[in-house]
mmCIF file of C-alpha atoms in Angstrom:
data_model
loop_
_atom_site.group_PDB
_atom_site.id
_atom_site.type_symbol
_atom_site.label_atom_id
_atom_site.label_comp_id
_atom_site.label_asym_id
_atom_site.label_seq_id
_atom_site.Cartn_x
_atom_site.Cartn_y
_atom_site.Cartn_z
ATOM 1 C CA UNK A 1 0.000 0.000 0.000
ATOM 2 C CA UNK A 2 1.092 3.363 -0.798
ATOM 3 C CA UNK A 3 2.395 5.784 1.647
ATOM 4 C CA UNK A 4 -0.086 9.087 2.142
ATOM 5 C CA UNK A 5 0.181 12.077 1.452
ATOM 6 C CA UNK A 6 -0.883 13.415 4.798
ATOM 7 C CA UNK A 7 0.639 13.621 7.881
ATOM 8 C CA UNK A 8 -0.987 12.460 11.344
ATOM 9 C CA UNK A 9 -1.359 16.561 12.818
ATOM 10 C CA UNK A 10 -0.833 17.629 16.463
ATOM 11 C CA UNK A 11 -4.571 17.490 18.538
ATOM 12 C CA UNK A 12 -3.558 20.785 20.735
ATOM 13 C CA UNK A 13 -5.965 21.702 23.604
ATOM 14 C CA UNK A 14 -7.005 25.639 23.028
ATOM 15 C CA UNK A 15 -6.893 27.242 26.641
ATOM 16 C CA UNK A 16 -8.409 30.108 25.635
ATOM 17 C CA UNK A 17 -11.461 28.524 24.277
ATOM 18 C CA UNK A 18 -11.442 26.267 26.606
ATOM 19 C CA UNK A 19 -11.622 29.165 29.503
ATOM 20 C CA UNK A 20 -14.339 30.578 27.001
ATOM 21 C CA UNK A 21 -16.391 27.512 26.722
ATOM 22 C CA UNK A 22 -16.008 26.346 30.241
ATOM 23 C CA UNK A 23 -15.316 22.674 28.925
ATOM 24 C CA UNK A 24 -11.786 21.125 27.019
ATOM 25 C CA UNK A 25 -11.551 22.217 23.659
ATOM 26 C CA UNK A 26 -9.192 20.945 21.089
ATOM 27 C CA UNK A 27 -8.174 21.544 17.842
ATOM 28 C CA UNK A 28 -7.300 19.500 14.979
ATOM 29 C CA UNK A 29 -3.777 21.268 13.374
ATOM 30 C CA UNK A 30 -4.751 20.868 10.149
ATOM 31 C CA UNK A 31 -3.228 23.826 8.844
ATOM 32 C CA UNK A 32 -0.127 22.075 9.706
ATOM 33 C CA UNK A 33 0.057 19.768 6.599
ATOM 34 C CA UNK A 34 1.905 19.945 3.567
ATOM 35 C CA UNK A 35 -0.598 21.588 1.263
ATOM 36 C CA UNK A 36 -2.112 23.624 4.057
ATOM 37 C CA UNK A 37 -5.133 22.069 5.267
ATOM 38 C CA UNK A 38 -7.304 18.590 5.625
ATOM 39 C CA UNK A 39 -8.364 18.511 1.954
ATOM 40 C CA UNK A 40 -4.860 16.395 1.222
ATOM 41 C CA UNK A 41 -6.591 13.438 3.219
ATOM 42 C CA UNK A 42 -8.767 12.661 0.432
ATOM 43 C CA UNK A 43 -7.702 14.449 -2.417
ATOM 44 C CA UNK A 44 -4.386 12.277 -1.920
ATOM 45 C CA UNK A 45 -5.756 8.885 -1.571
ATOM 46 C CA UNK A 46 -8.031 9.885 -4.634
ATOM 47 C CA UNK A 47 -4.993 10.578 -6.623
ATOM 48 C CA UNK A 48 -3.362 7.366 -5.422
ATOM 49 C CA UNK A 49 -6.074 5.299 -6.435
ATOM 50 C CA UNK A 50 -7.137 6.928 -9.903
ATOM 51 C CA UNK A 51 -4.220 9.044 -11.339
ATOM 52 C CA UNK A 52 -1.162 6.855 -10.957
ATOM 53 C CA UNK A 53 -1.431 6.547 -14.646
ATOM 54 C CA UNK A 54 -2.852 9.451 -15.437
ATOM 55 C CA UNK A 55 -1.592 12.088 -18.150
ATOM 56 C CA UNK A 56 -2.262 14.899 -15.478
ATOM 57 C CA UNK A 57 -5.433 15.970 -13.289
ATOM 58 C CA UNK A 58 -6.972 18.385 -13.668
ATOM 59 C CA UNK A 59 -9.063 20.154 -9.783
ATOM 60 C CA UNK A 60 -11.600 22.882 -9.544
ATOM 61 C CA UNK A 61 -10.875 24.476 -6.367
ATOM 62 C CA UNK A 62 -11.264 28.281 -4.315
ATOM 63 C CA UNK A 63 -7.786 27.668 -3.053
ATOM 64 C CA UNK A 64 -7.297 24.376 -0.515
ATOM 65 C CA UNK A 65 -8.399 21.395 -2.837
ATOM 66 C CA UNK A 66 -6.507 23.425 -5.484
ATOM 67 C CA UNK A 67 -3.258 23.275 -3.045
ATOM 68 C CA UNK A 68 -3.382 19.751 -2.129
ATOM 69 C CA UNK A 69 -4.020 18.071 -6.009
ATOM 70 C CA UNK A 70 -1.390 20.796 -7.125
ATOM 71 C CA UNK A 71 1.139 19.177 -4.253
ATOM 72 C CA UNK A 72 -0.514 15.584 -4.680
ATOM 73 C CA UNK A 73 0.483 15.718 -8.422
ATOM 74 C CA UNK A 74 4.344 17.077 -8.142
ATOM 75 C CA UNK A 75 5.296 14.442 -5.452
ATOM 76 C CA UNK A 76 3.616 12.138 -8.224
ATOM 77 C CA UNK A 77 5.060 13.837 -11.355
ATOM 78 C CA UNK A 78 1.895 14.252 -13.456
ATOM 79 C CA UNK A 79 0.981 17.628 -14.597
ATOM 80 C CA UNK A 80 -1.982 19.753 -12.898
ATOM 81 C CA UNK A 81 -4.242 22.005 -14.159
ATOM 82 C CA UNK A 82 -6.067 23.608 -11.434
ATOM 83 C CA UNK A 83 -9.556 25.638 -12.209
ATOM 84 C CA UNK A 84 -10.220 29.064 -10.095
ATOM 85 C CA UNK A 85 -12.486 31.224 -10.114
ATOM 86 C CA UNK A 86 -11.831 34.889 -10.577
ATOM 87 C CA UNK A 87 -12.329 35.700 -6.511
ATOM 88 C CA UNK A 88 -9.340 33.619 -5.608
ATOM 89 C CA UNK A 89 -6.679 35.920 -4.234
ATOM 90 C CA UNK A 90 -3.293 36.402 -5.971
ATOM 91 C CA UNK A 91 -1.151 34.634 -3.215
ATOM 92 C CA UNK A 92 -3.283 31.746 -3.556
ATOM 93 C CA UNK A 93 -3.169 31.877 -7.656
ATOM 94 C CA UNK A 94 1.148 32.314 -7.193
ATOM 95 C CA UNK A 95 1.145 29.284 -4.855
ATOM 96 C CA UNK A 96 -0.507 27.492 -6.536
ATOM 97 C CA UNK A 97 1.944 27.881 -9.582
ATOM 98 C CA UNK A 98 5.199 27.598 -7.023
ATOM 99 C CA UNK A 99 3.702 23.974 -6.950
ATOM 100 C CA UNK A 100 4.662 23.514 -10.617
ATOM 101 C CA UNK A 101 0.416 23.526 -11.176
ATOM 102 C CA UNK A 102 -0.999 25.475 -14.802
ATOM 103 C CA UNK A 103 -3.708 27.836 -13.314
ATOM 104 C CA UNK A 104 -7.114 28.398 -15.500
ATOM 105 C CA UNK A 105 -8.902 31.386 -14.003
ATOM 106 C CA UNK A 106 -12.827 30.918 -14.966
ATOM 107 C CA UNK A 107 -15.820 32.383 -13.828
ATOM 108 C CA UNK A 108 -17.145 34.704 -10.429
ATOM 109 C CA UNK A 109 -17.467 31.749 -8.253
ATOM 110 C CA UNK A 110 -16.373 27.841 -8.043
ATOM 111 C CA UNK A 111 -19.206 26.139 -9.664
ATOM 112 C CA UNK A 112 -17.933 28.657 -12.484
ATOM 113 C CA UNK A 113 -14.649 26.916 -12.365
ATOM 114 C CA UNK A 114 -15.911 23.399 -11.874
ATOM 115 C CA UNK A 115 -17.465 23.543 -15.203
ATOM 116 C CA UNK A 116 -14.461 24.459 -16.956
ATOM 117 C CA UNK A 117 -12.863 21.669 -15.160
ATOM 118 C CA UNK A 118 -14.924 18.898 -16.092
ATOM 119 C CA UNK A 119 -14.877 20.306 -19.656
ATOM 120 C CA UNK A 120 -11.276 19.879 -19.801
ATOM 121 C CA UNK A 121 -11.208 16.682 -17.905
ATOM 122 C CA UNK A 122 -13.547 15.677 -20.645
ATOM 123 C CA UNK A 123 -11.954 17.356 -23.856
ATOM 124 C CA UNK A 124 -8.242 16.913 -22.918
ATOM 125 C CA UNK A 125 -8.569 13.227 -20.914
ATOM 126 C CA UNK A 126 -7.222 14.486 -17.771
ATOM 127 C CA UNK A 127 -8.185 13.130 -14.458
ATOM 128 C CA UNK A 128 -10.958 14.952 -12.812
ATOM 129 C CA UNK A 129 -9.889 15.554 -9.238
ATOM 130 C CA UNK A 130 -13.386 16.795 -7.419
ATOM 131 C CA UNK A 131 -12.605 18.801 -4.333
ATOM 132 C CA UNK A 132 -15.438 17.731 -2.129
ATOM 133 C CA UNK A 133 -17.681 14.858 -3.783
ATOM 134 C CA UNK A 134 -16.438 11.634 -4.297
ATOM 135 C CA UNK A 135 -16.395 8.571 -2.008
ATOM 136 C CA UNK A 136 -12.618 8.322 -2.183
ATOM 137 C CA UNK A 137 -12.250 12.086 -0.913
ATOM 138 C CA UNK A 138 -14.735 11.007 2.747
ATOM 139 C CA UNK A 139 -12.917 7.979 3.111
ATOM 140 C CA UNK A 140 -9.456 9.743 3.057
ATOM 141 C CA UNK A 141 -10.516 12.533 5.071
ATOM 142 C CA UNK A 142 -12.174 9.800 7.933
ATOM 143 C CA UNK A 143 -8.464 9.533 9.163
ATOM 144 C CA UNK A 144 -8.898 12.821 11.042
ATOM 145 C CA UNK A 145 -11.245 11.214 13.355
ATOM 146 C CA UNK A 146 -9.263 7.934 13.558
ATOM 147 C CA UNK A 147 -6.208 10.200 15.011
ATOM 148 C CA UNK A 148 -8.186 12.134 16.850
ATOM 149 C CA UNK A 149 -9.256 8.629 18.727
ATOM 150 C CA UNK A 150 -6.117 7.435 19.006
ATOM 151 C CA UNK A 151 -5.324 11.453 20.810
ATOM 152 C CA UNK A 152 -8.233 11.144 23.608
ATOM 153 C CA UNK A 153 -8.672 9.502 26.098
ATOM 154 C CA UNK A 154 -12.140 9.512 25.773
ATOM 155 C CA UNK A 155 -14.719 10.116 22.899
ATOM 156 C CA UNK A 156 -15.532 13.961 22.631
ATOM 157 C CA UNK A 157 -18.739 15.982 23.883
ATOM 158 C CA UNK A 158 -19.100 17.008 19.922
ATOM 159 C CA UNK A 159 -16.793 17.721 16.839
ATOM 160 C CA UNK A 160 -17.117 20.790 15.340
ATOM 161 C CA UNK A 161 -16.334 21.615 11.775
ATOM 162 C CA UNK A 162 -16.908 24.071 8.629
ATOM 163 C CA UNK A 163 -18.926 23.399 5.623
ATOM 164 C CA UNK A 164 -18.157 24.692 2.024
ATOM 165 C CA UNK A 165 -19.221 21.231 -0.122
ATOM 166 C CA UNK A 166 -19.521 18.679 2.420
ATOM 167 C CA UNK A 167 -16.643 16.900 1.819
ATOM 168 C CA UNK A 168 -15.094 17.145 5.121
ATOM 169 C CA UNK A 169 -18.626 16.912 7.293
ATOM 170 C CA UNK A 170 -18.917 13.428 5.274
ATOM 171 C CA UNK A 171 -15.264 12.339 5.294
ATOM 172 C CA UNK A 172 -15.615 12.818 9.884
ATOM 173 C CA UNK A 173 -18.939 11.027 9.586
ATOM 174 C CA UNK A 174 -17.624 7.542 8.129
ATOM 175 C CA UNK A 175 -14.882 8.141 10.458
ATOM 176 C CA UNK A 176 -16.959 8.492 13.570
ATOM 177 C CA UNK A 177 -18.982 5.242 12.255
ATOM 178 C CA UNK A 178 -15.504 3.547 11.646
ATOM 179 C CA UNK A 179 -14.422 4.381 15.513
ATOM 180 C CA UNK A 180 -17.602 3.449 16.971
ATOM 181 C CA UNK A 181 -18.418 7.297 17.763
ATOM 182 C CA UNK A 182 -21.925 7.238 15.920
ATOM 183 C CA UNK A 183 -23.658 9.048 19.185
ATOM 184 C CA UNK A 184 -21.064 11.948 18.923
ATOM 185 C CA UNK A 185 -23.503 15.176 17.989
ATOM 186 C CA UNK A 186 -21.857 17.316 14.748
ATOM 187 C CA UNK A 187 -21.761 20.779 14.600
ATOM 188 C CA UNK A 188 -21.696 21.896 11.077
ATOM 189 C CA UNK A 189 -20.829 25.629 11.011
ATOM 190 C CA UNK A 190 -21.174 27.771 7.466
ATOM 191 C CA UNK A 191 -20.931 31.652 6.799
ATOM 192 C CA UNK A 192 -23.482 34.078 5.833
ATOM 193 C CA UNK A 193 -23.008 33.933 2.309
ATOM 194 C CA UNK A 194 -22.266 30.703 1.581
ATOM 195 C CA UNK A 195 -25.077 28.750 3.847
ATOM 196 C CA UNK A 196 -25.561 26.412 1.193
ATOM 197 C CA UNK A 197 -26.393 23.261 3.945
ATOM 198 C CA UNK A 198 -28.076 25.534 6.214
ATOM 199 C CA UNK A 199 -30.394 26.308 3.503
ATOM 200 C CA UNK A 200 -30.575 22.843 1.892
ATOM 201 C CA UNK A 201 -31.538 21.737 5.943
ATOM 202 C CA UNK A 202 -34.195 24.404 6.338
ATOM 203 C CA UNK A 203 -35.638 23.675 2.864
ATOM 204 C CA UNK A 204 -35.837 20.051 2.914
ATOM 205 C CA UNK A 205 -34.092 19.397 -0.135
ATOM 206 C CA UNK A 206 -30.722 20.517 -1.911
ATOM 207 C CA UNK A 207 -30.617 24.258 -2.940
ATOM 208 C CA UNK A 208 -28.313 26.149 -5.017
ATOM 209 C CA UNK A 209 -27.772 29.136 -3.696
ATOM 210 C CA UNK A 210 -27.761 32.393 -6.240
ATOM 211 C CA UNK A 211 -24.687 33.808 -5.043
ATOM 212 C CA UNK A 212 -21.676 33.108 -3.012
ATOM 213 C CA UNK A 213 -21.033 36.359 -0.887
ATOM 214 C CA UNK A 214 -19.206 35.606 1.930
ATOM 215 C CA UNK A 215 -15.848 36.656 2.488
ATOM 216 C CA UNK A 216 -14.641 33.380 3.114
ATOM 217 C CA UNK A 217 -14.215 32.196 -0.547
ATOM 218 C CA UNK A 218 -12.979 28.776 0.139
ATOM 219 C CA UNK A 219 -16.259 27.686 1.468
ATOM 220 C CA UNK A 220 -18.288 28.835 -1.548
ATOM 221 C CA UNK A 221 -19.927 26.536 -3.133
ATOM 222 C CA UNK A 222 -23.974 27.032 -4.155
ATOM 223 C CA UNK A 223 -25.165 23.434 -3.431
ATOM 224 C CA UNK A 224 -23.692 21.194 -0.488
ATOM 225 C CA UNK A 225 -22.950 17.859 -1.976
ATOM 226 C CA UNK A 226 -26.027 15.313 -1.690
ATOM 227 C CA UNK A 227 -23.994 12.584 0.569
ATOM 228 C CA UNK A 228 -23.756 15.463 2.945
ATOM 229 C CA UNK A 229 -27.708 16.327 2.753
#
């Protein structure tokens, strides 16, 4: 079996939100790994399983899933093409490009972007790397919650986590199940803006939202992915 990507990250107690909060609070250092954030989890054993032979991937992406196929693919030396839209900031655009990645700006918003990439995935044969819906992305991102288990000493009160497409709400979800955690409550947290599951919850059924303007453009997608619903 192939090595990950990923590394196992720190579980650090905050003792200021703890004092806040009144009970232990930890956090997951996520931002520690290589491409910045959790989305290498899946987005790595993705790549390992469907682009080892692949003449290059290609990832729509507001900046994190964008990070981690653009690192994925260098450590596995096939070319990546990764799809912004035109709200991505410049630092993000640059790093992306110090990973060796070719960076297509489409479109206001990522579902912009995600249509140009499965265009190209289509029209040029590239792998199509999605950055929150596949069943390869939940199942690599389900090792946060098996390190977090192996961390604790006990199961937590609740795990608490942000929402842009799903992928990560899904990927702790089979990774509670997987532990034996299923009676562990989920906080799903979203911003003003892009409330895509908040709204999909309230309505009943999946909603696309008809904007994406919240500041925080990473989470900004217009419809949460259906495994999450």
């Amino acid at each position: 079996m192939a090595r990950p990507f990923h590394l196992n990250t720190p579980l650090l107690e905050s003792v200021s939100m703890t004092q806040r909060v009144g009970t232990p609070v930890f956090l997951k250092m996520e931002n520690s790994q290589p491409s910045g954030s959790f989305k290498i989890r899946g987005i790595g054993h993705l790549c390992q399983q469907l682009a080892t032979d692949s003449k290059g991937v290609v990832c729509s992406s507001g900046g994190n899933a964008g990070m981690a196929a653009a690192y994925v693919a260098r450590k596995m030396c096939v070319p990546a093409t990764i799809v912004v839209p035109s709200s991505t900031p410049q630092l993000v655009v640059q790093r992306l490009r110090d990973q060796g990645a070719t960076v297509n700006i489409t479109g206001k918003v990522w579902d912009d972007a995600n249509a140009e990439a499965l265009r190209l995935a289509e029209t040029e044969g590239l792998t199509y790397v999605p950055p929150f819906d596949h069943p390869l992305l939940w199942q690599g991102h389900s090792s946060v919650v098996s390190e977090v288990a192996a961390s604790l000493e006990e199961k937590p009160g609740a795990v608490l986590l942000s929402v842009g497409g799903g992928g990560l709400l899904c990927g702790v979800i089979q990774g509670l199940k997987d532990v034996g955690w299923t009676d562990v409550p989920v906080i799903a947290m979203e911003t003003v803006g892009a409330d895509c599951f908040n709204a999909a919850v309230k309505a009943g059924r999946l909603v696309t939202l008809d904007d994406i303007t919240s500041e925080a453009k990473c989470l900004g997608a217009k419809t949460v992915c259906r495994k999450a619903f």
